[in-house]
C-alpha atoms as one frame of an Amber mdcrd trajectory, in Angstrom:
protein
 184.807 110.949 271.410 187.986 109.230 269.860 189.253 106.205 268.049 192.198
 104.191 269.579 194.640 106.363 267.181 193.273 109.192 267.670 193.302 109.164
 271.280 196.977 107.762 270.969 198.304 110.795 268.864 196.686 113.371 271.601
 198.369 111.051 274.208 201.149 111.596 272.572 201.273 114.763 271.843 200.288
 115.959 276.057 203.097 113.611 276.466 205.745 115.159 274.668 203.748 118.808
 275.279 204.248 117.720 279.180 201.068 118.455 280.073 200.486 117.941 284.366
 197.450 116.098 283.584 196.240 113.843 280.909 192.503 112.315 281.619 191.769
 109.715 279.524 188.236 108.743 279.358 187.324 105.270 279.304 185.210 102.300
 280.480 187.955  99.754 279.027 191.298 100.180 280.703 192.822  97.630 279.681
 192.755  99.448 275.487 194.132 102.408 277.602 196.497  99.876 278.988 197.772
  98.561 276.105 197.846 102.284 274.342 200.564 103.478 276.956 202.425 100.514
 276.337 203.061 101.376 272.779 203.387 104.880 273.706 206.395 103.850 275.988
 207.555 101.529 273.612 207.216 103.656 270.025 208.881 106.981 272.009 210.734
 105.384 274.196 209.976 106.785 277.338 209.651 105.262 281.202 205.660 105.475
 282.046 204.941 104.229 285.533 201.723 102.693 285.959 199.217 101.323 289.234
 196.526  99.388 289.928 195.277  97.749 292.991 195.734  94.531 291.672 199.165
  94.818 290.586 200.389  97.662 292.540 202.992  99.507 290.848 204.133  98.748
 287.765 206.831 100.314 284.842 205.987  99.578 280.885 208.854  97.963 279.681
 209.869  96.143 282.743 208.939  93.479 285.116 209.701  94.641 287.793 206.836
  95.448 290.620 206.371  97.823 293.515 203.682  97.193 296.699 203.235 100.424
 298.088 199.776  99.236 299.970 197.298 100.248 297.665 197.848 103.967 297.918
 200.022 105.529 295.063 199.874 108.949 295.918 202.781 109.422 298.958 204.739
 107.257 296.337 203.831 109.439 293.164 204.637 112.091 295.458 207.845 111.445
 295.878 209.419 110.464 292.546 207.333 114.119 291.128 209.133 115.789 293.914
 212.560 114.251 293.158 212.534 114.039 289.219 212.156 115.990 286.573 210.000
 115.186 283.345 208.530 112.107 285.120 205.621 110.004 283.795 203.075 108.023
 285.879 199.888 106.549 284.887 197.162 105.596 287.619 194.446 103.136 286.437
 192.932 102.930 289.763 191.378 106.120 291.588 189.263 106.805 294.218 186.362
 109.200 294.795 187.833 111.989 292.219 184.378 113.560 291.235 184.202 115.515
 294.460 186.770 117.205 296.803 187.689 114.667 300.076 191.035 113.978 301.011
 192.142 111.732 298.319 191.156 114.289 295.815 193.444 116.849 297.391 196.101
 115.148 297.764 195.700 114.003 293.652 195.701 118.067 293.828 199.058 118.418
 295.892 200.635 115.978 293.086 199.298 118.131 290.310 201.334 121.325 291.631
 204.619 119.358 291.350 203.819 118.079 288.795 203.386 121.839 286.867 206.483
 122.320 288.710 208.669 119.755 287.435 207.743 119.152 283.688 205.846 116.049
 284.617 202.706 114.815 283.450 200.192 112.054 285.656 197.467 110.189 283.604
 193.960 109.543 285.280 192.487 106.566 283.460 188.415 106.677 284.859 185.494
 106.325 282.939 184.069 108.503 285.722 183.638 112.284 285.959 186.289 114.523
 287.227 186.486 116.910 290.035 186.820 120.459 287.955 189.861 122.084 290.613
 191.573 118.833 288.902 190.499 119.213 285.157 191.343 122.352 285.068 195.278
 121.463 285.465 195.497 119.321 282.342 193.521 117.720 278.818 190.981 115.340
 279.035 190.781 112.890 275.912 187.481 110.176 275.525 188.155 106.811 274.079
 185.191 105.214 272.741 184.345 101.996 271.731 186.091 100.749 269.025 184.738
 102.091 265.407 183.807 100.667 262.410 187.414  99.928 261.261 189.064  98.942
 264.509 185.719  96.322 264.825 186.339  94.544 260.940 190.190  94.376 262.017
 189.483  92.510 265.577 187.134  90.701 263.413 189.815  90.014 260.244 192.062
  88.911 263.572 189.864  86.450 264.869 189.352  85.005 261.538 192.833  84.105
 260.900 193.895  82.882 264.181 190.965  79.980 264.728 190.684  79.588 260.373
 193.123  76.614 260.683 191.493  74.921 262.974 187.648  75.325 263.165 185.606
  75.871 259.820 185.044  79.806 259.226 182.652  80.619 256.388 182.824  84.530
 256.970 183.565  86.350 253.694 185.035  90.095 253.258 180.587  90.993 253.122
 180.069  88.805 256.841 183.115  90.449 258.353 181.207  94.056 257.145 177.825
  92.813 258.566 179.455  91.954 262.013 181.586  94.528 262.301 178.097  96.840
 262.005 176.165  94.551 264.439 178.721  94.365 266.803 178.260  98.303 267.331
 178.702  99.545 271.202 180.786  96.637 271.952 184.175  97.253 273.633 186.748
  95.077 272.798 187.013  92.448 275.195 183.327  91.944 274.784 183.425  91.364
 271.549 186.050  88.861 271.235 183.869  86.665 274.219 181.105  86.563 271.719
 182.579  85.712 268.582 185.125  83.047 271.142 182.001  82.143 272.036 179.886
  81.313 269.121 182.798  79.837 267.712 182.829  77.054 270.216 179.241  76.701
 270.920 178.485  76.064 266.680 181.770  74.837 266.272 182.982  77.378 263.695
 181.082  80.011 261.896 178.545  80.213 259.545 176.793  83.061 257.855 173.617
  82.226 259.521 175.746  82.574 262.974 175.615  86.168 262.271 172.052  87.321
 263.271 172.992  85.783 266.457 175.708  88.106 267.272 172.882  91.020 268.182
 170.751  88.546 270.605 174.133  88.877 272.763 173.256  92.333 273.043 169.646
  92.519 275.181 171.526  90.293 277.773 174.567  92.998 278.568 172.506  96.227
 279.111 169.786  96.609 281.939 166.491  96.267 280.564 163.965  99.206 280.628
 159.576  98.433 281.293 159.260 100.829 278.204 160.827  98.481 276.091 160.823
  95.159 275.180 162.033  92.607 273.213 159.398  91.260 270.398 159.924  87.090
 269.257 159.652  87.145 265.213 158.113  84.113 263.898 161.130  83.317 261.336
 158.239  81.720 258.965 156.437  84.764 259.000 155.075  86.680 255.582 153.490
  89.733 254.619 151.564  89.748 251.550 151.395  92.855 249.776 153.080  96.301
 250.125 155.643  95.899 246.592 156.324  99.026 247.009 157.552  99.391 250.895
 158.965  96.283 250.295 161.120  97.367 246.978 161.885 100.606 249.442 163.343
  98.985 252.521 165.435  96.363 250.212 167.374  99.666 248.451 167.740 100.807
 252.321 169.192  97.847 253.221 172.037  98.150 251.838 172.753 102.022 252.820
 171.956 100.710 256.236 174.373  98.088 256.247 177.186 100.263 254.683 180.262
 101.032 256.366 180.680 104.060 258.734 183.698 105.067 256.686 181.374 105.084
 252.736 178.870 106.937 254.772 180.897 110.012 255.964 183.079 110.253 252.673
 179.731 111.346 251.161 178.076 113.534 254.751 175.384 110.752 254.777 173.734
 108.604 257.741 172.232 105.444 258.110 168.117 105.753 256.966 166.217 106.627
 260.148 163.148 104.859 260.004 159.637 105.712 258.113 156.038 106.387 259.587
 153.396 103.857 258.200 150.130 105.249 258.790 147.230 104.018 257.254 143.975
 101.981 257.539 143.569  99.968 260.573 144.562  95.871 260.195 146.376  96.733
 256.940 149.485  95.220 257.707 151.394  98.251 259.563 152.443  97.083 262.477
 153.457  93.348 260.469 155.842  95.406 258.572 157.175  96.114 261.789 158.144
  92.629 262.161 158.360  91.907 258.051 161.715  94.771 258.361 163.283  92.596
 261.335 163.112  89.084 259.717 164.471  90.811 256.417 166.903  92.690 258.031
 167.983  90.409 260.780 167.649  92.210 263.193 166.436  92.887 266.756 162.874
  94.196 267.588 161.670  96.020 270.368 158.514  97.656 270.964 158.909 101.245
 272.765 155.500 101.854 274.659 155.842 105.812 274.725 152.628 105.369 276.948
 154.412 104.278 279.721 157.116 106.599 279.868 154.270 108.861 281.662 154.419
 109.302 285.144 152.766 111.593 288.156 155.504 112.099 289.529 157.728 115.201
 289.207 161.128 114.856 286.477 160.066 110.838 286.891 159.066 110.946 282.916
 161.731 112.791 281.494 164.357 110.113 283.175 162.059 107.281 281.840 162.610
 108.691 278.384 166.438 109.032 278.618 166.676 105.255 280.479 164.572 104.611
 277.467 166.464 106.094 274.048 169.511 105.365 275.596 169.015 101.223 276.201
 167.895 101.632 272.480 171.390 103.200 271.763 173.414 100.343 273.675 171.196
  97.835 271.705 171.753  98.962 268.170 171.814  97.818 265.151 167.951  96.737
 265.748 164.444  97.693 264.375 162.249  99.879 266.782 158.627  99.796 266.700
 156.504 102.075 268.375 152.661 101.139 267.628 149.756 103.605 267.684 152.846
 106.548 267.974 149.505 109.617 267.874 147.828 108.253 270.913 151.222 108.474
 273.153 152.678 111.688 271.539 149.006 113.237 272.307 150.116 114.384 275.391
 151.904 116.984 274.361 149.437 118.413 272.653 146.805 118.895 275.925 149.465
 121.861 277.187 151.089 119.096 279.163 154.186 120.601 280.346 155.677 117.218
 281.008 154.209 115.933 277.810 155.988 118.735 275.882 158.890 118.050 277.545
 159.067 114.127 276.777 157.991 114.711 272.782 160.841 117.391 272.976 163.778
 114.481 273.998 162.474 112.291 271.436 162.162 114.609 268.906 165.671 115.521
 270.032 166.865 111.933 270.193 165.192 111.597 266.214 166.823 113.832 264.562
 170.599 113.726 266.240 171.132 110.220 267.394 173.794 108.426 265.625 172.777
 104.740 266.528 172.184 102.610 263.953 168.048 102.613 265.282 165.642 101.381
 262.771 162.529 103.537 263.936 159.246 101.893 262.255 156.254 104.439 263.768
 152.789 103.263 262.799 149.923 105.700 263.142 146.040 104.920 261.942 144.883
 108.917 263.415 147.808 111.006 261.626 145.891 114.249 261.852 146.390 113.731
 265.792 150.306 113.498 265.534 151.801 117.142 266.373 153.222 118.464 262.774
 157.115 118.897 264.096 157.434 115.046 263.822 157.052 115.269 260.310 159.966
 117.471 259.817 162.524 115.529 257.298 165.458 113.832 258.806 163.268 112.769
 261.711 161.636 109.746 259.084 163.298 108.721 256.091 160.196 108.334 254.469
 156.281 108.635 255.336 154.131 105.543 253.677 150.459 105.170 253.276 148.961
 101.429 253.926 145.761 100.902 251.931 143.384  97.888 251.796 144.394  95.962
 249.615 143.261  95.345 246.060 142.476  92.795 244.480 145.521  91.337 243.619
 146.614  91.560 246.947 143.474  89.850 248.239 143.884  87.448 246.274 147.444
  86.838 247.522 146.826  86.924 251.054 143.247  84.425 250.789 145.510  82.120
 249.163 148.686  82.473 252.294 146.214  81.634 254.991 144.464  78.948 252.930
 147.552  77.214 252.761 148.660  78.133 256.459 145.208  77.304 258.354 143.123
  75.064 256.401 146.398  72.744 254.553 144.898  72.925 251.622 144.783  75.186
 247.840 141.548  76.598 246.579 139.871  75.888 243.160 140.786  78.962 240.604
 137.167  79.608 240.322 136.565  79.526 244.130 139.462  81.942 245.206 138.207
  84.550 242.709 134.499  84.845 244.187 136.230  84.981 247.784 138.433  87.900
 246.472 135.318  89.657 245.134 133.353  88.959 248.155 136.643  90.509 250.260
 136.545  93.834 248.316 137.032  96.474 251.334 138.230  94.254 253.527 141.585
  94.492 255.333 144.395  91.907 255.977 142.948  91.325 259.451 139.584  91.555
 257.643 140.414  88.143 256.305 142.939  86.584 258.062 139.898  86.473 260.726
 137.560  85.091 258.026 139.971  82.344 257.103 140.716  81.103 261.092 136.722
  81.519 261.491 136.258  78.669 259.062 139.501  76.790 260.288 138.064  76.642
 263.648 135.095  74.898 261.887 136.917  72.546 260.777 138.402  71.719 263.220
 135.265  71.403 265.247 133.561  69.151 262.690 136.177  68.040 259.975 137.068
  69.325 256.696 134.627  67.742 255.174 132.365  70.201 257.101 134.047  73.446
 255.152 132.632  73.219 251.847 132.836  76.578 249.177 129.341  77.028 250.377
 130.123  77.165 253.775 133.096  79.446 253.633 131.746  81.879 251.087 128.555
  82.275 253.806 131.058  82.908 256.135 133.089  86.214 253.981 129.208  87.749
 253.053 128.501  88.120 257.091 131.557  89.837 258.134 131.284  93.884 257.993
 134.874  95.442 257.457 135.753  98.319 258.677 135.509  99.980 255.522 132.165
  99.764 255.735 131.227 100.691 259.323 133.553 103.788 259.235 133.258 104.700
 255.321 133.967 108.842 256.147 136.651 107.634 258.306 138.365 105.896 255.708
 137.836 108.101 253.149 139.453 111.088 254.406 142.654 108.616 255.763 142.951
 108.694 251.670 142.478 111.815 251.371 145.271 112.342 253.335 147.187 109.356
 252.036 147.387 110.945 248.412 148.438 114.027 249.046 150.808 113.751 251.794
 152.586 110.199 251.638 153.755 107.456 249.386 151.689 104.777 248.682 152.971
 101.551 250.104 151.386  99.117 247.601 150.537  99.270 244.124 150.769 103.184
 242.618 150.815 105.171 239.568 152.740 108.442 238.966 151.760 111.718 237.610
 152.343 115.278 237.415 150.537 115.496 241.031 152.230 112.790 242.522 151.398
 109.111 243.662 147.406 108.253 244.302 145.966 104.813 245.379 143.878 102.388
 243.059
C-alpha cells in the first residue's frame, strides 16, 4: 500500500527507467490522473491519456483525438513509429484473463520494450499474469491520515470565510481519523453535504461524519448497527471508565505519532463476569463516550451448513467492519459463538483461526468489546496478548455502586428522589443484586405507579418488592464463586479494587 507521495515518486522513477509497463492499482482514477498531470508538468514529458468519455487527450494540451473507444491500434502505432513514448489507459476491458483485448495489449508491450516506451494502466482489477510480468505494480491506497488532514484543512480554509466553522486543530485531527477509508471524492462530498445541511461546521457535527460509512458499504447479515440512547448513563465500573478515558486519547492519536513509537491503537477489551452486571451496557457506553458508531457482530450466524460458506461470511463481515472503521464492535457472549471450534468441527476451527488472525493483524481503528459469562468456555488462544488490550472482570456492584444505580433508576422511572434513610434500607436489601436485578425491581415498582398511581408506591411497598426478588447470586452461588475466583487471579477489576503484591482483588 502507498500514499500519494510514495506512489508518485515510484511512478517518476519507473518512467525515467523506461519500464515497459506500470500498473497503478487504485479505485480512485481521478487521483491517479492528477498524479500523471503533475508528473508531466514536473518532469516536462508528454503523457498521452485515454478514457472512454474523453477519448485520447494529452496532459498539458487541450487537443482531443477520437479513437472510437478502441485506443489500442492508436497506441500500437504510436509505439511502433516513435521512441520513449509514455501513454496511460484510464479505462480498460477485461485484462484479468486471456482474451483478444489482453493479447493485443501484450503485443503493444513488446513494442514498448523494443522502443523504450512506457504504457501505464490505471485499474482496480487484477491484471493477467502474462501482462503483469512486463512491468511494475504500484498501489495507490485511500488517502492516509496526513492527506486527509490536509484535505480537511484546505476545505476549512476555502469555506471558512463564507460559513461559520468552529473546527480547531484538534477537531480536524479527530475528523481525519473518522474519515479513514474514504476516497478523496467521498471526503469532499461528506464535508460539503454536512456544511450545507447545517449551514456551517460545529463541533457536534464531527460525530455525524461516521454515520455516512454504513450507508456507503453493502451491509452483511451478521453485523448490525446498534442505536445508542444519547441520555444513557452507566453506573459503577469506575476502574474500567478510567482505563477507557486514557485509551481514548491513544485510539484517536495521529497515525504518524503512533508509528514513530512502533505503536498501534488499542484493539479492544474482553469483559468477563457475573451476568447482569453491565458488560453489554459497557459497549454502548464506550460508543457514546467515544462518539463512534456501534456494531453488534453475531459470530454465531456466520456458521453455515454448506462447505466454504462459513469462511466466506466471516471474511465479508470482517471486511465490512474494516470498511466502516473507526467504530466500536460488540460481540455478546463470545463463548457461545466460538465454542464450535472446540467440538472437533474443522469449519469452526478455520472460522476461529480467521477471526484470531484478523484480531491480531488488522490495522483498522476498530475497538472490539467482547463479553463472556462463561469465561472458561473460551479457547485459550483468545487470551494471547495483542488480541485484546485488556481483560476486565465485572463483579456484583458494591454498596456505593448499588446506591448510585438505585437513585439513578428511581429518578428515571419514578421521577422522584428517595429520602436518605429509605435509600440506605433499599441498598441493604439489594445486597447480592446485579445491576439488571436492580433495574427489574425499580421498573416493577414503576409499573405499579402507572397502574395505581404514585400514591400506591409507599416505602413499605418498595421494600417488599426488593425482598421478593431472588438474585442470580443466590440462585447460582457456586457459579458466582467460580467466576470470582477466576477473575481475582486472571483479570483486572472493572470496579473498585485494592493493589497488593498478589495483584488485584475484589471486595
